[in-house]
Amino acid sequence: EVLGLNAVHTGQGNDRREEPASDGQEQKKPAEAVVGRGGYMPIQGESEQVDDKEAERLREQYTYGETGEGLDFDPEFYPYYAMLDNAGQALYRQIYANANAVNAVFNPVQQVSQGQLRNVFMAVFNDHPELFWLNSAYRGKFDRSGSCVEIVLEFNELIDNLDAAKGRFGEEAEKILSGARNLSTDYEVEVYVHNALLDKISYDLRAPLNQSAYSGLVNGKTVCAGYARSFQYLMMQLGIPCYYCTGYAGEAHAWNIVQLDGEYYNTDATWDDTDPNTYDFFNKTDAEFNQNHRREDLSVNLPACNGAWYANREKSREGDNGYFSNAKTLQQAGFSEDSVLLALKDYYDDCYRQIMAKGGSCTFQNVVDSEKLWLQCYDAYNSDAYSAGYM
């Protein structure tokens, strides 16, 4: 069986023309209009070497704190954890557990070098937007052999009344989550969250706590890191894998990678937050994104984004360069108004009718009235539900 999609426009003519810029100047390309809207601060690690006597004192003074023993992190949702070896994962669990417990100073459970500690801390920070009180910086003390003897985490001012901060964070997140939970597909959820964040957040380079999801969801003002951390948190809460991706886009920058139906896409909510809002950087492949975004650090190990099914839909539907630009009318496509199917059962009945009329082995076409029904048909093929439906 082959399932194809042809755009059919059921409305009036759709002859679109580009209007010139109001000031007579050539319109900017999307990236030219938003490049420079960054603000991501790379992980900052401060290292200090201590003598043998001080190293021994630190080992005796502090404990492991929370070891994180027994914790596990699904690679589908926590990809940075999966990038580490066994020793790195043990230290990751310890750092996560101590950050969650707001325990700032502890001895590492594994011997670790300066470079290894930076990668493990980065992995924890990148995987966990819910730790909004954890700053993107840490300190480490190392003995003469280069082995770490003390780790110090840095927390922001929210820890002064963390329970209240968690309450505000949960309330603001729920305002968006509640509107997304009953949507039919992960794609619809993604569009909803994207739009809700753009309506809620304003880009502000001076915004406090701007490397955290708290700055976006509670304060409503942030930079690229806050957009990306907010998007990541909401999508993960809704059961959709979404990763925090960092790199360079004219300056240090952060965006997201989203998994939909096993395919991966780049999304940059910061660069879509314009007046009016756009989908110029929504669900793009690496081939498209690499023109102005470059991954760095551990983000180079995130999955390649080559998804096609959900790429560029929303921008097209906005009217520029796409969805209806080459669409046919129903009549041009060989259908009548009576041919339009309105429900999944109608689709199954029509498939069965056409197969039986043509003797069993055939190619056939249908036309449905909405994207929602189209996606139900698509999902039926992916889950083999069509077999019970008409085969």
XYZ file of C-alpha atoms in Angstrom:
391
model
C 0.000 0.000 0.000
C 1.192 3.492 -0.774
C -0.165 6.486 1.088
C 0.398 9.816 -0.628
C -0.668 13.395 0.003
C -1.653 15.929 -2.643
C -2.589 19.450 -1.555
C -6.145 20.198 -2.700
C -7.553 23.669 -2.116
C -11.308 23.548 -1.570
C -11.803 27.298 -1.324
C -11.513 30.197 -3.724
C -8.575 31.096 -5.932
C -5.259 31.526 -4.166
C -3.151 33.777 -6.338
C -0.648 35.234 -3.847
C 1.798 37.996 -4.681
C 4.669 39.368 -2.597
C 4.046 42.945 -1.492
C 7.041 45.271 -1.454
C 8.404 46.449 1.880
C 6.573 49.529 3.112
C 9.704 51.669 3.088
C 10.610 50.696 -0.434
C 13.613 48.693 0.734
C 14.213 45.066 -0.095
C 12.632 42.819 2.527
C 15.062 41.068 4.837
C 15.457 37.338 4.749
C 14.182 35.710 7.955
C 17.637 35.130 9.458
C 18.766 38.679 8.734
C 15.852 40.041 10.744
C 16.600 38.076 13.920
C 20.294 37.200 13.907
C 21.872 38.511 17.075
C 18.901 37.482 19.219
C 21.008 35.171 21.333
C 22.050 35.507 24.941
C 22.986 31.905 25.670
C 25.834 31.669 28.181
C 28.019 28.576 27.694
C 28.756 26.423 30.716
C 31.298 28.117 32.961
C 33.620 25.900 34.976
C 36.135 27.314 37.434
C 39.016 25.008 38.387
C 41.458 25.330 41.251
C 44.443 23.144 42.032
C 45.112 22.403 45.722
C 48.076 20.782 47.425
C 47.971 17.280 48.873
C 47.240 18.462 52.397
C 44.261 20.577 51.310
C 42.994 17.784 49.071
C 42.999 15.368 51.992
C 41.234 17.901 54.207
C 38.474 18.368 51.618
C 37.992 14.620 51.322
C 37.539 14.399 55.067
C 35.380 17.493 55.438
C 32.737 16.681 52.813
C 30.758 13.609 51.814
C 29.187 12.493 48.561
C 25.954 14.147 49.594
C 23.236 12.595 47.455
C 24.737 9.866 45.269
C 21.742 9.421 42.972
C 22.065 5.671 43.318
C 19.088 3.930 41.768
C 18.215 6.789 39.421
C 17.894 6.075 35.721
C 17.304 8.358 32.757
C 15.602 7.289 29.535
C 17.960 8.118 26.608
C 14.971 9.099 24.480
C 14.271 12.009 26.825
C 17.733 12.540 28.336
C 20.165 12.193 25.426
C 23.104 13.878 27.150
C 23.068 11.212 29.864
C 23.388 8.567 27.164
C 26.490 10.309 25.748
C 28.506 9.524 28.901
C 30.384 6.378 29.883
C 29.503 4.450 33.047
C 31.689 6.584 35.318
C 30.307 9.762 33.770
C 26.743 8.542 34.252
C 27.440 7.814 37.933
C 28.732 11.358 38.418
C 25.762 12.727 36.397
C 23.347 10.991 38.774
C 25.224 12.437 41.756
C 25.242 15.998 40.404
C 21.562 15.767 39.476
C 20.604 14.405 42.911
C 22.592 17.063 44.772
C 21.212 19.851 42.570
C 17.703 18.561 43.175
C 18.382 18.518 46.917
C 20.008 21.995 46.745
C 23.226 20.557 48.153
C 25.996 22.801 46.841
C 29.253 21.168 47.985
C 30.216 17.495 47.823
C 32.994 15.062 46.928
C 32.675 13.301 43.561
C 31.762 9.610 43.547
C 34.150 9.061 40.621
C 37.622 10.296 39.831
C 37.184 12.873 37.131
C 39.392 15.345 35.252
C 38.571 18.987 34.527
C 37.376 18.250 31.001
C 35.289 15.275 32.081
C 33.653 17.246 34.876
C 32.666 19.999 32.459
C 31.022 17.494 30.116
C 29.131 15.767 32.916
C 27.882 19.040 34.392
C 26.859 20.207 30.907
C 24.970 16.960 30.370
C 23.008 17.419 33.608
C 22.253 21.075 32.904
C 21.177 20.444 29.303
C 18.927 17.494 30.149
C 17.044 19.035 33.081
C 15.212 22.347 32.564
C 13.176 21.607 35.696
C 16.271 22.456 37.790
C 15.620 26.141 37.168
C 17.474 27.175 40.352
C 20.759 25.686 39.071
C 23.082 28.200 37.399
C 25.079 27.247 34.313
C 28.315 27.410 36.326
C 30.200 25.277 38.807
C 33.565 25.119 40.578
C 35.902 22.212 41.015
C 39.014 21.678 43.133
C 41.648 19.249 41.889
C 44.677 17.616 43.470
C 48.144 17.659 41.936
C 47.380 14.566 39.867
C 44.430 16.344 38.248
C 41.729 14.359 40.043
C 38.704 16.262 41.367
C 38.323 16.340 45.157
C 35.439 18.823 45.516
C 32.517 19.991 43.380
C 30.642 23.221 44.096
C 27.328 23.943 42.378
C 25.996 27.473 41.986
C 22.330 28.241 42.639
C 20.391 31.405 41.877
C 18.385 33.504 44.345
C 15.257 31.393 43.924
C 16.584 28.946 46.496
C 15.826 31.529 49.200
C 12.176 30.500 48.853
C 12.315 27.517 46.555
C 8.950 26.000 47.458
C 7.192 29.223 46.468
C 9.215 29.431 43.256
C 8.311 25.844 42.383
C 4.670 26.695 42.978
C 4.746 29.706 40.649
C 6.650 27.721 38.031
C 4.131 24.885 38.146
C 1.154 27.230 37.927
C 2.475 29.099 34.891
C 3.508 25.892 33.139
C 0.076 24.384 33.746
C -1.616 27.290 31.955
C -0.005 26.042 28.748
C 0.017 22.320 29.520
C -3.721 22.256 30.205
C -4.466 23.571 26.738
C -2.185 21.069 25.038
C -3.077 17.787 26.745
C -6.250 17.036 24.799
C -4.843 17.699 21.343
C -4.868 14.748 18.971
C -1.264 14.544 17.780
C 2.224 15.392 18.996
C 2.522 17.789 16.093
C -0.567 19.733 17.179
C 0.870 19.844 20.696
C 4.169 21.202 19.392
C 2.456 23.964 17.406
C 0.324 24.892 20.415
C 3.297 25.088 22.792
C 5.358 27.061 20.271
C 2.598 29.630 19.802
C 1.739 29.844 23.498
C 5.352 30.596 24.400
C 5.668 33.261 21.719
C 2.526 34.916 23.064
C 3.799 34.722 26.641
C 7.484 35.650 26.339
C 9.274 38.813 25.257
C 12.932 38.760 24.257
C 14.957 40.808 26.740
C 18.724 40.583 26.944
C 18.655 42.117 30.443
C 16.076 39.716 31.858
C 17.075 38.144 35.193
C 17.540 34.365 35.455
C 17.598 34.301 31.664
C 19.371 30.957 31.326
C 16.433 29.203 32.993
C 12.951 28.044 32.092
C 11.717 30.111 35.054
C 12.579 33.349 33.259
C 10.326 32.429 30.360
C 7.417 30.680 32.040
C 7.128 32.868 35.160
C 8.770 36.212 34.358
C 7.816 36.271 30.674
C 11.123 37.892 29.684
C 14.207 35.998 28.638
C 16.824 35.263 25.980
C 17.296 32.294 23.654
C 18.296 29.971 26.504
C 15.085 30.746 28.390
C 12.911 30.183 25.311
C 14.604 26.860 24.618
C 14.526 25.688 28.241
C 10.824 26.594 28.527
C 9.987 24.787 25.293
C 12.010 21.748 26.380
C 10.325 21.564 29.774
C 6.767 21.801 28.422
C 7.292 19.272 25.654
C 8.906 16.792 28.050
C 5.982 17.198 30.449
C 3.682 16.325 27.548
C 5.653 13.161 26.761
C 7.356 14.443 23.612
C 11.163 14.126 23.368
C 12.635 17.619 23.116
C 16.307 18.492 23.508
C 18.211 21.625 24.457
C 20.669 22.310 21.642
C 23.471 24.860 21.927
C 25.893 26.337 19.471
C 26.565 29.395 17.361
C 24.208 31.539 15.270
C 26.044 34.809 14.859
C 26.816 34.519 18.574
C 26.346 31.888 21.297
C 22.812 30.581 20.851
C 20.370 27.916 22.029
C 17.397 26.242 20.323
C 15.570 22.890 20.395
C 15.470 19.553 18.643
C 12.064 17.834 18.682
C 11.190 14.218 17.925
C 7.898 13.592 16.125
C 6.964 10.077 14.981
C 10.583 8.969 15.110
C 11.873 11.889 13.034
C 13.866 14.875 14.338
C 13.449 18.580 13.615
C 15.160 21.843 14.621
C 12.973 24.558 16.153
C 14.117 28.017 17.252
C 11.300 29.743 19.146
C 13.482 32.790 19.853
C 13.910 33.601 16.192
C 10.210 32.983 15.507
C 9.186 35.532 18.175
C 8.781 38.537 15.910
C 5.974 40.961 15.098
C 4.001 39.208 13.755
C 5.190 35.804 14.978
C 6.450 33.428 12.298
C 7.314 29.783 11.662
C 10.491 30.630 9.760
C 12.603 28.500 12.137
C 10.036 25.864 13.052
C 10.595 22.174 12.256
C 13.587 22.585 9.982
C 16.104 20.041 8.765
C 19.814 20.353 9.436
C 20.313 21.231 5.779
C 18.086 24.290 6.282
C 19.290 25.166 9.777
C 22.994 24.831 9.057
C 22.830 27.950 6.915
C 22.726 30.021 10.124
C 22.948 27.624 13.098
C 25.958 25.521 14.089
C 25.949 22.994 16.914
C 28.811 22.995 19.406
C 30.005 21.101 22.505
C 28.001 17.974 23.345
C 25.130 19.107 21.121
C 27.023 17.860 18.081
C 26.108 14.360 19.300
C 22.354 14.963 19.275
C 20.384 13.175 16.526
C 20.575 14.489 12.986
C 17.459 16.401 11.952
C 16.277 15.037 8.616
C 12.543 14.820 9.271
C 10.310 15.486 6.292
C 6.729 14.751 7.292
C 6.249 17.697 9.651
C 8.759 20.074 8.084
C 7.675 23.557 7.001
C 3.940 22.990 7.383
C 3.095 25.988 9.486
C 5.101 28.508 7.514
C 3.394 27.295 4.367
C -0.027 27.599 5.901
C 0.759 31.208 6.785
C 0.702 31.871 3.079
C 4.259 32.405 1.851
C 5.848 30.059 -0.623
C 4.032 26.969 0.029
C 1.088 24.983 1.097
C -1.429 26.288 -1.427
C 0.966 27.781 -3.993
C 0.500 24.885 -6.467
C -2.747 23.472 -5.091
C -5.534 22.290 -7.365
C -9.226 22.834 -6.966
C -11.338 19.766 -6.257
C -12.528 19.741 -9.849
C -8.987 19.976 -11.234
C -7.993 17.023 -9.059
C -10.925 14.983 -10.371
C -13.190 15.160 -7.306
C -16.621 16.581 -6.615
C -17.869 18.183 -3.405
C -19.693 14.938 -2.646
C -16.356 13.095 -2.685
C -14.993 14.874 0.384
C -14.747 12.479 3.343
C -15.632 13.818 6.780
C -14.741 10.997 9.180
C -12.349 8.062 9.501
C -15.177 5.544 8.995
C -16.085 7.313 5.740
C -12.448 6.953 4.688
C -12.399 3.235 5.460
C -15.684 2.688 3.597
C -14.397 4.595 0.564
C -11.134 2.625 0.479
C -13.046 -0.658 0.674
C -15.480 0.412 -2.051
C -12.705 1.400 -4.466
C -10.657 -1.756 -3.885
C -13.654 -4.022 -4.430
C -14.736 -2.089 -7.523
C -11.282 -2.512 -9.083
C -10.816 -6.178 -8.269
C -8.543 -5.994 -5.249
C -5.141 -4.841 -6.517
C -5.238 -1.190 -7.451
C -4.150 2.372 -6.897
C -6.809 4.694 -5.543
C -7.237 8.186 -4.164
C -9.380 9.891 -1.548
C -9.917 13.481 -0.472
C -10.547 14.432 3.171
C -11.859 17.646 4.654
C -9.167 18.494 7.213
C -5.601 18.002 8.300
C -6.901 16.362 11.472
C -8.612 13.614 9.487
C -5.610 13.299 7.205
C -3.372 12.687 10.236
C -5.843 10.099 11.549
C -5.513 8.283 8.227
C -1.740 8.534 8.393
C -1.697 7.205 11.965
C -3.949 4.322 10.901
C -1.290 3.182 8.440
C 1.540 3.558 10.959
C -0.336 1.461 13.536
C -1.819 -1.035 11.029
C -5.304 0.011 12.169
C -6.279 0.282 8.495
C -6.158 -3.540 8.324
C -9.150 -3.766 10.644
C -10.660 -0.662 9.057
C -11.023 -1.912 5.485
C -8.551 -4.606 4.478
